[in-house]
Amino acid sequence: KNNDNSWEQTDAVVHQIVEFHKTSDVAGGTDKDNAVVVNPGDTIKYYLSFTTVDAVSGVIVTDVVPNGLTYVDGSASSTITLSSVEYDEATRTITFIADDPIDAEIAVFEFAVTVDDMKNGDHRYYENVANAQYNVRETSDETATLISEIVTHQADKKYTVVKDGTPDTYVGVEANADNIMMDDSEWE
């Protein structure tokens, strides 16, 4: 307030409304207890949706591919124009960069992975989250980071045992020489 009881104008505060979500096809769970089962060789497509009601700039979306899954080369795409999209094998990280401002819209980033083959008796749990970073104001280097929901999957090795000419398939267990089913702790 000024001495003459007038108010001094200040810079307007811009409140951005931004959301970031992750989904997949094969649909995933949200934790270890409800992780959705996938099989070696299956393909999982991940979708990362970045929604804003005002223009934002400097958007960088990253996602680390969990061990036991393999990024499908060339599967990365987006509904917006990207400056670059790269997969770093050493860090297992896919990075989408959009230098141009994203106007009020939903931008979807997607990529695919395949479930790796497994050793006998193997069980895998895959937990995956993504990050989105953006400039808080177009004229500022100040950034904000959003973290997506957790998406979970799991895989169990399948075994087929043939006894008397009839095949039976079991998940997560293995047969010994006498075709007696046992869990991994009993297998030698």
Short mmCIF file of N, CA and C in Angstrom, two decimals:
data_model
loop_
_atom_site.label_atom_id
_atom_site.label_comp_id
_atom_site.label_asym_id
_atom_site.label_seq_id
_atom_site.Cartn_x
_atom_site.Cartn_y
_atom_site.Cartn_z
N LYS A 1 0.85 -1.16 0.00
CA LYS A 1 0.00 0.00 0.00
C LYS A 1 0.91 1.24 0.00
N ASN A 2 0.58 2.19 -0.84
CA ASN A 2 1.35 3.42 -0.93
C ASN A 2 0.90 4.42 0.15
N ASN A 3 1.72 5.48 0.31
CA ASN A 3 1.38 6.50 1.31
C ASN A 3 0.05 7.19 1.03
N ASP A 4 -0.38 7.22 -0.22
CA ASP A 4 -1.65 7.88 -0.55
C ASP A 4 -2.84 6.91 -0.51
N ASN A 5 -2.66 5.76 0.19
CA ASN A 5 -3.69 4.72 0.33
C ASN A 5 -4.04 4.00 -0.96
N SER A 6 -3.21 4.14 -2.00
CA SER A 6 -3.43 3.37 -3.23
C SER A 6 -2.57 2.11 -3.18
N TRP A 7 -2.96 1.14 -3.96
CA TRP A 7 -2.22 -0.12 -4.00
C TRP A 7 -1.27 -0.12 -5.17
N GLU A 8 -0.07 -0.62 -4.94
CA GLU A 8 0.93 -0.73 -5.99
C GLU A 8 0.68 -2.01 -6.76
N GLN A 9 0.71 -1.90 -8.08
CA GLN A 9 0.49 -3.08 -8.91
C GLN A 9 1.71 -3.98 -8.85
N THR A 10 1.46 -5.26 -8.71
CA THR A 10 2.55 -6.24 -8.70
C THR A 10 2.36 -7.15 -9.90
N ASP A 11 3.36 -7.99 -10.12
CA ASP A 11 3.25 -8.95 -11.21
C ASP A 11 2.10 -9.91 -10.92
N ALA A 12 1.38 -10.25 -11.96
CA ALA A 12 0.28 -11.19 -11.81
C ALA A 12 0.83 -12.58 -11.49
N VAL A 13 0.13 -13.30 -10.66
CA VAL A 13 0.51 -14.67 -10.32
C VAL A 13 -0.24 -15.60 -11.27
N VAL A 14 0.52 -16.45 -11.93
CA VAL A 14 -0.09 -17.40 -12.86
C VAL A 14 -0.14 -18.76 -12.17
N HIS A 15 -1.33 -19.27 -12.01
CA HIS A 15 -1.51 -20.59 -11.41
C HIS A 15 -1.77 -21.58 -12.53
N GLN A 16 -0.80 -22.43 -12.77
CA GLN A 16 -0.96 -23.42 -13.82
C GLN A 16 -1.65 -24.66 -13.25
N ILE A 17 -2.52 -25.20 -14.04
CA ILE A 17 -3.15 -26.46 -13.67
C ILE A 17 -2.59 -27.50 -14.62
N VAL A 18 -1.80 -28.40 -14.06
CA VAL A 18 -1.12 -29.41 -14.86
C VAL A 18 -1.35 -30.76 -14.19
N GLU A 19 -1.63 -31.77 -15.00
CA GLU A 19 -1.79 -33.13 -14.50
C GLU A 19 -0.91 -34.06 -15.31
N PHE A 20 -0.46 -35.15 -14.67
CA PHE A 20 0.39 -36.13 -15.35
C PHE A 20 -0.04 -37.52 -14.89
N HIS A 21 -0.42 -38.37 -15.84
CA HIS A 21 -0.92 -39.70 -15.52
C HIS A 21 -0.24 -40.75 -16.38
N LYS A 22 -0.19 -41.97 -15.84
CA LYS A 22 0.39 -43.10 -16.57
C LYS A 22 -0.59 -44.26 -16.58
N THR A 23 -0.77 -44.84 -17.76
CA THR A 23 -1.59 -46.04 -17.90
C THR A 23 -0.83 -47.00 -18.80
N SER A 24 -1.36 -48.20 -18.94
CA SER A 24 -0.71 -49.17 -19.82
C SER A 24 -1.74 -50.09 -20.45
N ASP A 25 -1.29 -50.74 -21.52
CA ASP A 25 -2.08 -51.75 -22.22
C ASP A 25 -1.11 -52.89 -22.52
N VAL A 26 -1.12 -53.86 -21.80
CA VAL A 26 -1.90 -54.58 -20.84
C VAL A 26 -2.07 -53.68 -19.60
N ALA A 27 -3.33 -53.49 -19.19
CA ALA A 27 -3.60 -52.64 -18.01
C ALA A 27 -2.82 -53.17 -16.82
N GLY A 28 -2.25 -52.24 -16.04
CA GLY A 28 -1.46 -52.65 -14.90
C GLY A 28 -2.19 -52.43 -13.59
N GLY A 29 -1.59 -52.95 -12.53
CA GLY A 29 -2.10 -52.73 -11.19
C GLY A 29 -1.50 -51.47 -10.61
N THR A 30 -1.74 -51.27 -9.31
CA THR A 30 -1.24 -50.07 -8.64
C THR A 30 -0.25 -50.39 -7.53
N ASP A 31 -0.08 -51.67 -7.19
CA ASP A 31 0.91 -52.08 -6.19
C ASP A 31 1.19 -53.56 -6.36
N LYS A 32 2.03 -54.11 -5.47
CA LYS A 32 2.44 -55.51 -5.61
C LYS A 32 1.27 -56.49 -5.44
N ASP A 33 0.31 -56.11 -4.60
CA ASP A 33 -0.83 -57.01 -4.33
C ASP A 33 -1.77 -57.17 -5.52
N ASN A 34 -1.84 -56.18 -6.40
CA ASN A 34 -2.75 -56.30 -7.54
C ASN A 34 -2.03 -56.13 -8.88
N ALA A 35 -0.73 -56.48 -8.89
CA ALA A 35 0.03 -56.43 -10.14
C ALA A 35 -0.59 -57.38 -11.16
N VAL A 36 -0.74 -56.93 -12.38
CA VAL A 36 -1.37 -57.72 -13.43
C VAL A 36 -0.35 -58.67 -14.05
N VAL A 37 -0.76 -59.92 -14.29
CA VAL A 37 0.13 -60.95 -14.81
C VAL A 37 0.37 -60.76 -16.31
N VAL A 38 1.65 -60.81 -16.68
CA VAL A 38 2.07 -60.82 -18.08
C VAL A 38 2.97 -62.03 -18.29
N ASN A 39 3.22 -62.40 -19.54
CA ASN A 39 4.03 -63.56 -19.86
C ASN A 39 5.23 -63.16 -20.69
N PRO A 40 6.32 -63.94 -20.61
CA PRO A 40 7.46 -63.66 -21.47
C PRO A 40 7.02 -63.56 -22.94
N GLY A 41 7.53 -62.52 -23.61
CA GLY A 41 7.16 -62.28 -25.00
C GLY A 41 6.00 -61.32 -25.17
N ASP A 42 5.22 -61.07 -24.10
CA ASP A 42 4.11 -60.11 -24.19
C ASP A 42 4.65 -58.70 -24.42
N THR A 43 3.83 -57.88 -25.06
CA THR A 43 4.16 -56.47 -25.25
C THR A 43 3.26 -55.63 -24.34
N ILE A 44 3.88 -54.68 -23.65
CA ILE A 44 3.16 -53.73 -22.81
C ILE A 44 3.37 -52.36 -23.42
N LYS A 45 2.28 -51.62 -23.65
CA LYS A 45 2.38 -50.25 -24.14
C LYS A 45 2.10 -49.31 -22.98
N TYR A 46 2.99 -48.34 -22.77
CA TYR A 46 2.80 -47.35 -21.71
C TYR A 46 2.35 -46.03 -22.34
N TYR A 47 1.40 -45.38 -21.68
CA TYR A 47 0.87 -44.08 -22.13
C TYR A 47 1.04 -43.07 -21.00
N LEU A 48 1.70 -41.96 -21.29
CA LEU A 48 1.94 -40.90 -20.32
C LEU A 48 1.20 -39.68 -20.80
N SER A 49 0.18 -39.25 -20.07
CA SER A 49 -0.62 -38.10 -20.50
C SER A 49 -0.31 -36.88 -19.64
N PHE A 50 0.03 -35.80 -20.31
CA PHE A 50 0.39 -34.53 -19.69
C PHE A 50 -0.68 -33.55 -20.09
N THR A 51 -1.46 -33.06 -19.12
CA THR A 51 -2.59 -32.19 -19.39
C THR A 51 -2.34 -30.82 -18.76
N THR A 52 -2.57 -29.76 -19.55
CA THR A 52 -2.42 -28.41 -19.03
C THR A 52 -3.55 -27.53 -19.56
N VAL A 53 -4.00 -26.58 -18.75
CA VAL A 53 -5.05 -25.66 -19.20
C VAL A 53 -4.45 -24.34 -19.66
N ASP A 54 -3.16 -24.11 -19.39
CA ASP A 54 -2.43 -22.94 -19.87
C ASP A 54 -1.16 -23.43 -20.55
N ALA A 55 -0.59 -22.62 -21.40
CA ALA A 55 0.63 -23.01 -22.10
C ALA A 55 1.78 -23.20 -21.11
N VAL A 56 2.54 -24.26 -21.31
CA VAL A 56 3.75 -24.51 -20.54
C VAL A 56 4.88 -24.81 -21.51
N SER A 57 6.10 -24.58 -21.08
CA SER A 57 7.25 -24.83 -21.95
C SER A 57 8.28 -25.67 -21.22
N GLY A 58 9.29 -26.10 -21.98
CA GLY A 58 10.37 -26.87 -21.40
C GLY A 58 9.95 -28.21 -20.85
N VAL A 59 9.02 -28.88 -21.51
CA VAL A 59 8.51 -30.16 -21.01
C VAL A 59 9.50 -31.28 -21.32
N ILE A 60 9.87 -32.00 -20.26
CA ILE A 60 10.74 -33.18 -20.38
C ILE A 60 10.06 -34.32 -19.62
N VAL A 61 9.76 -35.39 -20.34
CA VAL A 61 9.11 -36.56 -19.74
C VAL A 61 10.12 -37.71 -19.76
N THR A 62 10.34 -38.34 -18.60
CA THR A 62 11.27 -39.46 -18.51
C THR A 62 10.60 -40.66 -17.87
N ASP A 63 11.06 -41.84 -18.28
CA ASP A 63 10.54 -43.09 -17.74
C ASP A 63 11.66 -44.12 -17.79
N VAL A 64 11.93 -44.77 -16.66
CA VAL A 64 12.94 -45.82 -16.59
C VAL A 64 12.26 -47.16 -16.81
N VAL A 65 12.75 -47.91 -17.79
CA VAL A 65 12.19 -49.23 -18.09
C VAL A 65 12.73 -50.21 -17.05
N PRO A 66 11.84 -50.91 -16.31
CA PRO A 66 12.29 -51.84 -15.28
C PRO A 66 13.11 -53.00 -15.85
N ASN A 67 14.04 -53.53 -15.04
CA ASN A 67 14.78 -54.72 -15.43
C ASN A 67 13.79 -55.85 -15.70
N GLY A 68 14.08 -56.66 -16.70
CA GLY A 68 13.18 -57.75 -17.07
C GLY A 68 12.24 -57.37 -18.19
N LEU A 69 12.25 -56.09 -18.58
CA LEU A 69 11.47 -55.60 -19.72
C LEU A 69 12.47 -55.00 -20.72
N THR A 70 12.17 -55.10 -22.00
CA THR A 70 13.05 -54.55 -23.04
C THR A 70 12.29 -53.53 -23.86
N TYR A 71 12.88 -52.33 -23.97
CA TYR A 71 12.30 -51.27 -24.80
C TYR A 71 12.23 -51.73 -26.24
N VAL A 72 11.10 -51.48 -26.90
CA VAL A 72 10.93 -51.81 -28.32
C VAL A 72 11.43 -50.63 -29.15
N ASP A 73 12.54 -50.84 -29.86
CA ASP A 73 13.13 -49.78 -30.67
C ASP A 73 12.10 -49.17 -31.61
N GLY A 74 12.08 -47.83 -31.66
CA GLY A 74 11.20 -47.12 -32.57
C GLY A 74 9.75 -47.02 -32.11
N SER A 75 9.44 -47.48 -30.91
CA SER A 75 8.03 -47.48 -30.47
C SER A 75 7.61 -46.16 -29.84
N ALA A 76 8.56 -45.27 -29.54
CA ALA A 76 8.22 -44.01 -28.87
C ALA A 76 7.56 -43.05 -29.84
N SER A 77 6.48 -42.43 -29.37
CA SER A 77 5.78 -41.43 -30.18
C SER A 77 5.04 -40.47 -29.25
N SER A 78 4.49 -39.43 -29.85
CA SER A 78 3.77 -38.44 -29.08
C SER A 78 2.71 -37.78 -29.94
N THR A 79 1.70 -37.22 -29.29
CA THR A 79 0.65 -36.50 -30.01
C THR A 79 1.05 -35.06 -30.29
N ILE A 80 2.23 -34.64 -29.78
CA ILE A 80 2.73 -33.29 -30.04
C ILE A 80 4.08 -33.38 -30.74
N THR A 81 4.54 -32.26 -31.29
CA THR A 81 5.85 -32.22 -31.93
C THR A 81 6.93 -32.22 -30.85
N LEU A 82 7.87 -33.13 -30.99
CA LEU A 82 8.95 -33.25 -30.02
C LEU A 82 10.26 -32.71 -30.59
N SER A 83 11.09 -32.16 -29.72
CA SER A 83 12.44 -31.75 -30.12
C SER A 83 13.31 -32.99 -30.24
N SER A 84 13.10 -33.94 -29.32
CA SER A 84 13.84 -35.20 -29.39
C SER A 84 13.15 -36.25 -28.53
N VAL A 85 13.44 -37.49 -28.88
CA VAL A 85 13.04 -38.63 -28.06
C VAL A 85 14.20 -39.62 -28.15
N GLU A 86 14.68 -40.04 -26.99
CA GLU A 86 15.85 -40.92 -26.96
C GLU A 86 15.66 -42.01 -25.92
N TYR A 87 16.26 -43.17 -26.21
CA TYR A 87 16.32 -44.24 -25.21
C TYR A 87 17.79 -44.49 -24.89
N ASP A 88 18.15 -44.38 -23.62
CA ASP A 88 19.52 -44.61 -23.16
C ASP A 88 19.59 -46.02 -22.58
N GLU A 89 20.26 -46.93 -23.29
CA GLU A 89 20.34 -48.32 -22.84
C GLU A 89 21.07 -48.46 -21.50
N ALA A 90 22.07 -47.62 -21.26
CA ALA A 90 22.85 -47.73 -20.03
C ALA A 90 22.01 -47.43 -18.79
N THR A 91 21.15 -46.43 -18.88
CA THR A 91 20.30 -46.07 -17.73
C THR A 91 18.89 -46.62 -17.86
N ARG A 92 18.59 -47.24 -19.03
CA ARG A 92 17.27 -47.82 -19.32
C ARG A 92 16.18 -46.75 -19.31
N THR A 93 16.55 -45.51 -19.67
CA THR A 93 15.64 -44.37 -19.57
C THR A 93 15.23 -43.86 -20.94
N ILE A 94 13.91 -43.70 -21.12
CA ILE A 94 13.40 -43.04 -22.32
C ILE A 94 13.09 -41.60 -21.95
N THR A 95 13.51 -40.66 -22.82
CA THR A 95 13.33 -39.24 -22.56
C THR A 95 12.66 -38.58 -23.75
N PHE A 96 11.54 -37.92 -23.49
CA PHE A 96 10.81 -37.13 -24.48
C PHE A 96 11.06 -35.66 -24.16
N ILE A 97 11.48 -34.85 -25.14
CA ILE A 97 11.71 -33.42 -24.91
C ILE A 97 10.87 -32.61 -25.88
N ALA A 98 10.10 -31.67 -25.34
CA ALA A 98 9.29 -30.75 -26.14
C ALA A 98 9.74 -29.34 -25.81
N ASP A 99 10.58 -28.77 -26.66
CA ASP A 99 11.07 -27.39 -26.42
C ASP A 99 9.98 -26.36 -26.67
N ASP A 100 9.14 -26.59 -27.68
CA ASP A 100 8.08 -25.63 -27.99
C ASP A 100 7.01 -25.69 -26.90
N PRO A 101 6.38 -24.55 -26.61
CA PRO A 101 5.32 -24.56 -25.59
C PRO A 101 4.18 -25.50 -25.95
N ILE A 102 3.64 -26.13 -24.93
CA ILE A 102 2.45 -26.96 -25.09
C ILE A 102 1.27 -26.09 -24.68
N ASP A 103 0.37 -25.85 -25.62
CA ASP A 103 -0.82 -25.04 -25.32
C ASP A 103 -1.79 -25.86 -24.48
N ALA A 104 -2.89 -25.26 -24.12
CA ALA A 104 -3.91 -25.93 -23.32
C ALA A 104 -4.39 -27.17 -24.06
N GLU A 105 -3.90 -28.31 -23.67
CA GLU A 105 -4.25 -29.55 -24.34
C GLU A 105 -3.77 -30.74 -23.54
N ILE A 106 -4.05 -31.91 -24.07
CA ILE A 106 -3.52 -33.15 -23.51
C ILE A 106 -2.47 -33.66 -24.47
N ALA A 107 -1.24 -33.80 -23.99
CA ALA A 107 -0.16 -34.37 -24.79
C ALA A 107 0.06 -35.79 -24.29
N VAL A 108 0.08 -36.74 -25.22
CA VAL A 108 0.27 -38.14 -24.85
C VAL A 108 1.61 -38.61 -25.41
N PHE A 109 2.42 -39.20 -24.54
CA PHE A 109 3.70 -39.79 -24.90
C PHE A 109 3.54 -41.29 -24.72
N GLU A 110 4.01 -42.08 -25.67
CA GLU A 110 3.84 -43.53 -25.53
C GLU A 110 5.07 -44.28 -26.01
N PHE A 111 5.22 -45.49 -25.48
CA PHE A 111 6.29 -46.39 -25.91
C PHE A 111 5.90 -47.81 -25.51
N ALA A 112 6.62 -48.79 -26.07
CA ALA A 112 6.31 -50.20 -25.81
C ALA A 112 7.54 -50.92 -25.28
N VAL A 113 7.28 -51.96 -24.50
CA VAL A 113 8.32 -52.85 -24.00
C VAL A 113 7.84 -54.29 -24.21
N THR A 114 8.79 -55.22 -24.22
CA THR A 114 8.42 -56.64 -24.22
C THR A 114 8.92 -57.26 -22.92
N VAL A 115 8.22 -58.30 -22.48
CA VAL A 115 8.59 -59.02 -21.28
C VAL A 115 9.68 -60.02 -21.65
N ASP A 116 10.82 -59.96 -20.97
CA ASP A 116 11.96 -60.83 -21.26
C ASP A 116 11.66 -62.27 -20.88
N ASP A 117 12.41 -63.21 -21.53
CA ASP A 117 12.36 -64.61 -21.14
C ASP A 117 12.85 -64.73 -19.70
N MET A 118 12.43 -65.81 -19.06
CA MET A 118 12.77 -65.99 -17.65
C MET A 118 13.46 -67.33 -17.44
N LYS A 119 14.30 -67.40 -16.39
CA LYS A 119 14.94 -68.66 -16.01
C LYS A 119 13.91 -69.52 -15.28
N ASN A 120 14.20 -70.80 -15.18
CA ASN A 120 13.29 -71.70 -14.46
C ASN A 120 13.01 -71.20 -13.05
N GLY A 121 11.74 -71.21 -12.69
CA GLY A 121 11.34 -70.85 -11.35
C GLY A 121 11.36 -69.36 -11.07
N ASP A 122 11.62 -68.57 -12.09
CA ASP A 122 11.74 -67.13 -11.90
C ASP A 122 10.37 -66.49 -11.72
N HIS A 123 10.31 -65.48 -10.86
CA HIS A 123 9.13 -64.65 -10.69
C HIS A 123 9.62 -63.21 -10.72
N ARG A 124 8.94 -62.39 -11.48
CA ARG A 124 9.36 -60.99 -11.57
C ARG A 124 8.20 -60.07 -11.25
N TYR A 125 8.54 -58.98 -10.59
CA TYR A 125 7.59 -57.92 -10.28
C TYR A 125 8.14 -56.65 -10.92
N TYR A 126 7.30 -55.99 -11.72
CA TYR A 126 7.70 -54.77 -12.42
C TYR A 126 6.89 -53.60 -11.87
N GLU A 127 7.60 -52.61 -11.34
CA GLU A 127 6.95 -51.40 -10.84
C GLU A 127 7.49 -50.24 -11.64
N ASN A 128 6.60 -49.42 -12.17
CA ASN A 128 7.04 -48.39 -13.09
C ASN A 128 6.33 -47.07 -12.83
N VAL A 129 7.10 -45.98 -12.75
CA VAL A 129 6.56 -44.62 -12.65
C VAL A 129 7.31 -43.75 -13.66
N ALA A 130 6.73 -42.62 -13.98
CA ALA A 130 7.35 -41.68 -14.92
C ALA A 130 7.38 -40.30 -14.27
N ASN A 131 8.23 -39.42 -14.81
CA ASN A 131 8.35 -38.05 -14.33
C ASN A 131 8.13 -37.08 -15.48
N ALA A 132 7.52 -35.95 -15.16
CA ALA A 132 7.36 -34.86 -16.14
C ALA A 132 7.86 -33.58 -15.49
N GLN A 133 8.76 -32.90 -16.18
CA GLN A 133 9.29 -31.63 -15.69
C GLN A 133 8.88 -30.55 -16.68
N TYR A 134 8.57 -29.36 -16.17
CA TYR A 134 8.20 -28.25 -17.06
C TYR A 134 8.55 -26.93 -16.39
N ASN A 135 8.66 -25.87 -17.19
CA ASN A 135 8.94 -24.54 -16.66
C ASN A 135 7.68 -23.99 -16.01
N VAL A 136 7.85 -23.45 -14.81
CA VAL A 136 6.71 -22.91 -14.09
C VAL A 136 6.15 -21.68 -14.80
N ARG A 137 7.02 -20.85 -15.33
CA ARG A 137 6.61 -19.68 -16.11
C ARG A 137 7.44 -19.67 -17.39
N GLU A 138 6.85 -19.21 -18.48
CA GLU A 138 7.58 -19.21 -19.74
C GLU A 138 8.84 -18.37 -19.70
N THR A 139 8.88 -17.36 -18.85
CA THR A 139 10.04 -16.46 -18.80
C THR A 139 10.99 -16.83 -17.66
N SER A 140 10.87 -18.03 -17.12
CA SER A 140 11.65 -18.41 -15.96
C SER A 140 12.29 -19.77 -16.19
N ASP A 141 13.42 -20.00 -15.51
CA ASP A 141 14.05 -21.31 -15.53
C ASP A 141 13.58 -22.17 -14.36
N GLU A 142 12.68 -21.62 -13.54
CA GLU A 142 12.14 -22.38 -12.42
C GLU A 142 11.28 -23.51 -12.96
N THR A 143 11.54 -24.72 -12.46
CA THR A 143 10.81 -25.88 -12.97
C THR A 143 10.00 -26.55 -11.86
N ALA A 144 9.03 -27.33 -12.29
CA ALA A 144 8.24 -28.18 -11.40
C ALA A 144 8.31 -29.59 -11.96
N THR A 145 8.24 -30.57 -11.08
CA THR A 145 8.28 -31.97 -11.51
C THR A 145 7.05 -32.69 -10.98
N LEU A 146 6.42 -33.44 -11.85
CA LEU A 146 5.26 -34.26 -11.48
C LEU A 146 5.66 -35.73 -11.59
N ILE A 147 5.12 -36.56 -10.72
CA ILE A 147 5.38 -38.00 -10.74
C ILE A 147 4.06 -38.71 -11.02
N SER A 148 4.10 -39.66 -11.95
CA SER A 148 2.88 -40.38 -12.33
C SER A 148 2.50 -41.41 -11.27
N GLU A 149 1.35 -42.01 -11.49
CA GLU A 149 0.92 -43.14 -10.68
C GLU A 149 1.87 -44.32 -10.93
N ILE A 150 1.88 -45.25 -9.99
CA ILE A 150 2.64 -46.49 -10.16
C ILE A 150 1.81 -47.43 -11.03
N VAL A 151 2.47 -48.09 -11.99
CA VAL A 151 1.84 -49.13 -12.79
C VAL A 151 2.63 -50.41 -12.54
N THR A 152 1.93 -51.51 -12.18
CA THR A 152 2.61 -52.74 -11.82
C THR A 152 2.16 -53.92 -12.68
N HIS A 153 3.12 -54.81 -12.94
CA HIS A 153 2.88 -56.08 -13.61
C HIS A 153 3.74 -57.13 -12.93
N GLN A 154 3.43 -58.40 -13.17
CA GLN A 154 4.26 -59.49 -12.66
C GLN A 154 4.24 -60.63 -13.65
N ALA A 155 5.30 -61.45 -13.62
CA ALA A 155 5.39 -62.60 -14.52
C ALA A 155 5.89 -63.79 -13.73
N ASP A 156 5.34 -64.95 -14.05
CA ASP A 156 5.77 -66.22 -13.48
C ASP A 156 6.15 -67.14 -14.62
N LYS A 157 7.20 -67.92 -14.43
CA LYS A 157 7.59 -68.91 -15.43
C LYS A 157 6.53 -70.01 -15.47
N LYS A 158 6.15 -70.42 -16.68
CA LYS A 158 5.19 -71.50 -16.83
C LYS A 158 5.94 -72.79 -17.17
N TYR A 159 5.47 -73.90 -16.63
CA TYR A 159 6.06 -75.20 -16.88
C TYR A 159 5.00 -76.13 -17.41
N THR A 160 5.37 -76.95 -18.38
CA THR A 160 4.45 -77.97 -18.87
C THR A 160 5.05 -79.33 -18.57
N VAL A 161 4.28 -80.16 -17.89
CA VAL A 161 4.71 -81.50 -17.53
C VAL A 161 3.83 -82.48 -18.29
N VAL A 162 4.46 -83.46 -18.94
CA VAL A 162 3.69 -84.48 -19.65
C VAL A 162 3.77 -85.76 -18.84
N LYS A 163 2.62 -86.24 -18.41
CA LYS A 163 2.54 -87.49 -17.66
C LYS A 163 1.49 -88.35 -18.35
N ASP A 164 1.89 -89.54 -18.72
CA ASP A 164 0.99 -90.45 -19.41
C ASP A 164 0.42 -89.82 -20.67
N GLY A 165 1.23 -89.03 -21.37
CA GLY A 165 0.82 -88.43 -22.65
C GLY A 165 -0.08 -87.22 -22.52
N THR A 166 -0.40 -86.77 -21.31
CA THR A 166 -1.29 -85.63 -21.11
C THR A 166 -0.50 -84.46 -20.56
N PRO A 167 -0.42 -83.34 -21.31
CA PRO A 167 0.32 -82.19 -20.79
C PRO A 167 -0.51 -81.38 -19.79
N ASP A 168 0.13 -80.95 -18.73
CA ASP A 168 -0.46 -80.04 -17.76
C ASP A 168 0.47 -78.85 -17.62
N THR A 169 -0.08 -77.65 -17.54
CA THR A 169 0.73 -76.45 -17.39
C THR A 169 0.59 -75.93 -15.97
N TYR A 170 1.72 -75.59 -15.37
CA TYR A 170 1.76 -75.07 -14.01
C TYR A 170 2.48 -73.74 -14.03
N VAL A 171 2.13 -72.86 -13.13
CA VAL A 171 2.78 -71.56 -13.05
C VAL A 171 3.54 -71.47 -11.75
N GLY A 172 4.85 -71.13 -11.83
CA GLY A 172 5.64 -70.87 -10.64
C GLY A 172 6.10 -72.11 -9.90
N VAL A 173 5.88 -73.29 -10.47
CA VAL A 173 6.34 -74.53 -9.85
C VAL A 173 7.04 -75.35 -10.91
N GLU A 174 7.80 -76.36 -10.48
CA GLU A 174 8.52 -77.18 -11.43
C GLU A 174 8.40 -78.64 -11.01
N ALA A 175 8.55 -79.54 -11.97
CA ALA A 175 8.43 -80.96 -11.68
C ALA A 175 9.81 -81.59 -11.56
N ASN A 176 9.95 -82.57 -10.64
CA ASN A 176 11.20 -83.32 -10.57
C ASN A 176 11.09 -84.53 -11.49
N ALA A 177 12.06 -85.41 -11.43
CA ALA A 177 12.09 -86.55 -12.35
C ALA A 177 10.89 -87.47 -12.20
N ASP A 178 10.25 -87.48 -11.03
CA ASP A 178 9.09 -88.33 -10.80
C ASP A 178 7.78 -87.61 -11.11
N ASN A 179 7.86 -86.43 -11.76
CA ASN A 179 6.68 -85.61 -12.08
C ASN A 179 5.91 -85.20 -10.84
N ILE A 180 6.61 -85.02 -9.74
CA ILE A 180 5.98 -84.50 -8.52
C ILE A 180 6.21 -83.00 -8.52
N MET A 181 5.13 -82.26 -8.41
CA MET A 181 5.24 -80.80 -8.47
C MET A 181 5.78 -80.27 -7.15
N MET A 182 6.72 -79.33 -7.24
CA MET A 182 7.27 -78.73 -6.04
C MET A 182 7.57 -77.27 -6.32
N ASP A 183 7.61 -76.47 -5.25
CA ASP A 183 7.95 -75.06 -5.47
C ASP A 183 9.47 -74.92 -5.57
N ASP A 184 9.94 -73.72 -5.85
CA ASP A 184 11.37 -73.50 -6.10
C ASP A 184 12.24 -73.84 -4.92
N SER A 185 11.73 -73.70 -3.69
CA SER A 185 12.55 -73.96 -2.52
C SER A 185 12.88 -75.45 -2.39
N GLU A 186 12.10 -76.32 -3.02
CA GLU A 186 12.35 -77.77 -2.94
C GLU A 186 13.12 -78.28 -4.14
N TRP A 187 13.32 -77.48 -5.15
CA TRP A 187 13.96 -77.93 -6.38
C TRP A 187 15.46 -77.97 -6.22
N GLU A 188 16.09 -79.04 -6.66
CA GLU A 188 17.54 -79.17 -6.58
C GLU A 188 18.14 -79.25 -7.94
#
